Short mmCIF file of C-alpha atoms in Angstrom, two decimals:
data_model
loop_
_atom_site.label_atom_id
_atom_site.label_comp_id
_atom_site.label_asym_id
_atom_site.label_seq_id
_atom_site.Cartn_x
_atom_site.Cartn_y
_atom_site.Cartn_z
CA MET A 21 -32.99 56.75 84.38
CA GLY A 22 -33.32 59.08 81.42
CA ARG A 23 -34.07 62.77 80.94
CA ALA A 24 -37.23 63.24 78.88
CA TYR A 25 -38.40 66.51 77.35
CA LEU A 26 -42.13 66.62 76.76
CA SER A 27 -44.49 68.79 74.74
CA LEU A 28 -47.90 69.37 76.35
CA GLY A 29 -50.92 70.83 74.61
CA SER A 30 -54.67 71.24 74.91
CA ASN A 31 -57.42 73.29 73.29
CA LEU A 32 -60.38 72.00 75.32
CA ASP A 33 -60.55 73.38 78.89
CA ALA A 34 -56.82 73.80 78.35
CA GLU A 35 -55.77 75.47 81.59
CA ALA A 36 -57.37 72.74 83.71
CA HIS A 37 -56.04 69.86 81.61
CA LEU A 38 -52.49 71.24 81.57
CA ARG A 39 -52.54 71.87 85.34
CA ASP A 40 -53.78 68.33 85.93
CA ALA A 41 -51.15 66.88 83.60
CA VAL A 42 -48.32 68.67 85.40
CA ALA A 43 -49.70 67.48 88.75
CA ALA A 44 -49.80 63.88 87.44
CA LEU A 45 -46.22 64.16 86.16
CA ARG A 46 -45.08 65.44 89.56
CA ALA A 47 -46.96 62.68 91.39
CA ARG A 48 -45.29 60.00 89.23
CA PHE A 49 -41.80 61.41 88.53
CA GLY A 50 -41.12 63.92 91.31
CA GLU A 51 -39.53 67.19 90.32
CA VAL A 52 -40.77 68.50 86.98
CA GLN A 53 -39.33 71.49 85.18
CA VAL A 54 -42.18 73.29 83.39
CA SER A 55 -42.15 76.16 80.91
CA ARG A 56 -44.74 78.86 80.77
CA ALA A 57 -47.78 78.01 78.65
CA TYR A 58 -48.34 79.89 75.40
CA ARG A 59 -51.35 80.30 73.14
CA PHE A 60 -50.80 79.05 69.57
CA PRO A 61 -53.19 78.62 66.65
CA ALA A 62 -54.21 75.07 65.72
CA VAL A 63 -51.93 73.41 63.15
CA GLY A 64 -53.26 70.97 60.56
CA PHE A 65 -56.96 71.72 61.07
CA ALA A 66 -59.39 74.59 61.66
CA GLY A 67 -59.93 74.60 65.40
CA GLY A 68 -59.58 76.63 68.55
CA ASP A 69 -56.24 77.89 69.79
CA PHE A 70 -54.06 75.57 71.84
CA LEU A 71 -52.19 76.20 75.03
CA ASN A 72 -48.78 74.59 74.77
CA ALA A 73 -46.02 74.11 77.31
CA ALA A 74 -42.95 71.94 77.79
CA ALA A 75 -41.81 69.82 80.71
CA ALA A 76 -38.62 67.99 81.60
CA ILE A 77 -38.62 64.91 83.80
CA ASP A 78 -36.15 62.31 84.98
CA SER A 79 -37.84 59.03 84.11
CA ASP A 80 -37.24 55.54 85.44
CA LEU A 81 -39.27 54.30 82.44
CA ASP A 82 -37.69 53.60 79.07
CA PRO A 83 -39.08 55.68 76.17
CA PHE A 84 -41.58 52.97 75.15
CA ALA A 85 -43.01 52.54 78.66
CA LEU A 86 -43.05 56.32 79.17
CA ASN A 87 -44.95 56.77 75.90
CA ASP A 88 -47.51 54.20 77.08
CA TRP A 89 -47.81 55.94 80.46
CA LEU A 90 -48.36 59.31 78.77
CA HIS A 91 -51.02 57.83 76.47
CA ALA A 92 -52.82 56.45 79.53
CA LEU A 93 -52.67 59.94 81.11
CA GLU A 94 -54.14 61.46 77.94
CA ASP A 95 -56.89 58.82 77.92
CA ALA A 96 -57.67 59.52 81.58
CA HIS A 97 -58.31 63.14 80.56
CA GLY A 98 -60.79 62.20 77.86
CA ARG A 99 -58.49 62.06 74.85
CA ASP A 100 -60.55 60.83 71.89
CA ARG A 101 -58.42 58.92 69.39
CA SER A 102 -61.35 57.87 67.18
CA GLY A 103 -61.43 61.02 65.05
CA PRO A 104 -59.00 62.48 62.55
CA ARG A 105 -55.30 62.64 63.50
CA TYR A 106 -55.44 66.44 63.69
CA GLY A 107 -58.28 67.74 65.81
CA ASP A 108 -59.32 69.19 69.13
CA ARG A 109 -57.54 67.70 72.13
CA THR A 110 -58.27 67.59 75.83
CA LEU A 111 -54.64 66.63 76.37
CA ASP A 112 -51.75 65.84 74.07
CA ILE A 113 -48.35 64.93 75.54
CA ASP A 114 -45.47 63.86 73.33
CA ILE A 115 -41.92 62.88 74.15
CA VAL A 116 -39.80 65.23 72.03
CA PHE A 117 -36.42 64.06 73.34
CA TYR A 118 -35.30 61.24 75.61
CA ASP A 119 -31.65 61.86 76.36
CA ALA A 120 -29.99 61.90 72.92
CA LEU A 121 -31.85 58.88 71.54
CA VAL A 122 -32.91 58.74 67.90
CA LEU A 123 -35.56 56.06 67.30
CA ASP A 124 -38.98 55.13 65.96
CA GLY A 125 -41.42 52.91 67.80
CA PRO A 126 -45.04 51.94 68.32
CA GLY A 127 -47.68 54.43 69.42
CA HIS A 128 -46.38 57.21 67.15
CA LEU A 129 -43.12 57.29 69.13
CA ARG A 130 -40.44 59.12 67.21
CA LEU A 131 -37.37 60.64 68.83
CA PRO A 132 -36.71 63.43 68.32
CA ARG A 133 -40.29 64.39 67.58
CA ASP A 134 -40.94 65.85 64.09
CA GLU A 135 -43.12 68.59 65.60
CA LEU A 136 -39.94 70.24 66.92
CA ARG A 137 -40.10 72.30 63.73
CA HIS A 138 -43.26 74.03 65.01
CA ALA A 139 -43.11 77.08 67.27
CA PHE A 140 -45.63 75.51 69.67
CA VAL A 141 -43.07 72.80 70.52
CA LEU A 142 -39.78 74.63 70.08
CA LYS A 143 -40.49 77.87 71.98
CA PRO A 144 -41.47 76.24 75.31
CA LEU A 145 -38.65 73.68 75.04
CA ALA A 146 -36.05 76.36 74.33
CA GLU A 147 -37.30 78.17 77.43
CA ILE A 148 -36.58 75.26 79.79
CA ALA A 149 -33.61 73.64 78.01
CA PRO A 150 -31.84 76.29 75.92
CA GLY A 151 -28.53 74.42 75.90
CA PHE A 152 -29.94 71.01 74.99
CA VAL A 153 -28.46 69.81 71.70
CA ASP A 154 -30.80 68.17 69.19
CA PRO A 155 -29.07 64.87 68.37
CA VAL A 156 -30.15 65.05 64.71
CA SER A 157 -29.21 68.62 63.78
CA GLY A 158 -26.45 69.12 66.34
CA CYS A 159 -27.97 72.51 67.18
CA ARG A 160 -28.83 73.92 70.59
CA LEU A 161 -32.53 74.58 71.20
CA ASP A 162 -31.97 78.29 71.89
CA ALA A 163 -30.19 78.68 68.54
CA MET A 164 -32.95 76.75 66.78
CA TRP A 165 -35.56 79.04 68.32
CA ARG A 166 -33.65 82.22 67.40
CA ALA A 167 -33.51 80.97 63.78
CA HIS A 168 -37.20 79.96 63.69
CA PRO A 169 -39.41 82.07 61.36
CA ASP A 170 -41.87 82.70 64.22
CA HIS A 171 -39.20 83.82 66.69
CA ASP A 172 -40.34 87.44 66.61
CA VAL A 173 -44.06 86.64 66.95
CA GLY A 174 -45.32 87.80 70.33
CA PHE A 175 -46.74 84.57 71.75
CA ALA A 176 -48.14 85.70 75.10
CA PRO A 177 -47.70 83.45 78.13
CA VAL A 178 -50.85 82.15 79.80
CA ALA A 179 -51.06 81.21 83.48
CA ILE A 180 -51.92 77.58 84.14
#
């Protein structure tokens, strides 16, 4: 059993897709700790704003099997992987941390996730796991968020 910290995002019917994703996580893993959702501009392409949130689960799956399970969940919500890497998404769920593992694997699995540098990943994670220590930098998530250049931007929470 491992503790996984996930980043969830959507910019297509976002509220519905995020609600459904959290429900699927609860159905499979039981108790799920979920941050508030926040609206962030698209990164890497010109597109509509995303709603992003974070979730923490206790998983009986190893990181590779969990990554596969999450990809299947994305696919079940209409995720289109045929287009450019950066584009509109019905559902995007990434494992940011799995315990304190540092690894690379198939299916774009990288722990910790590089996107941690972006506010859309870091802010929601720091909300639910402020004391978690990034195994690469040795820094707590709350300290990383306080030092982030977007820390003082007023990202408004959105109900999902």
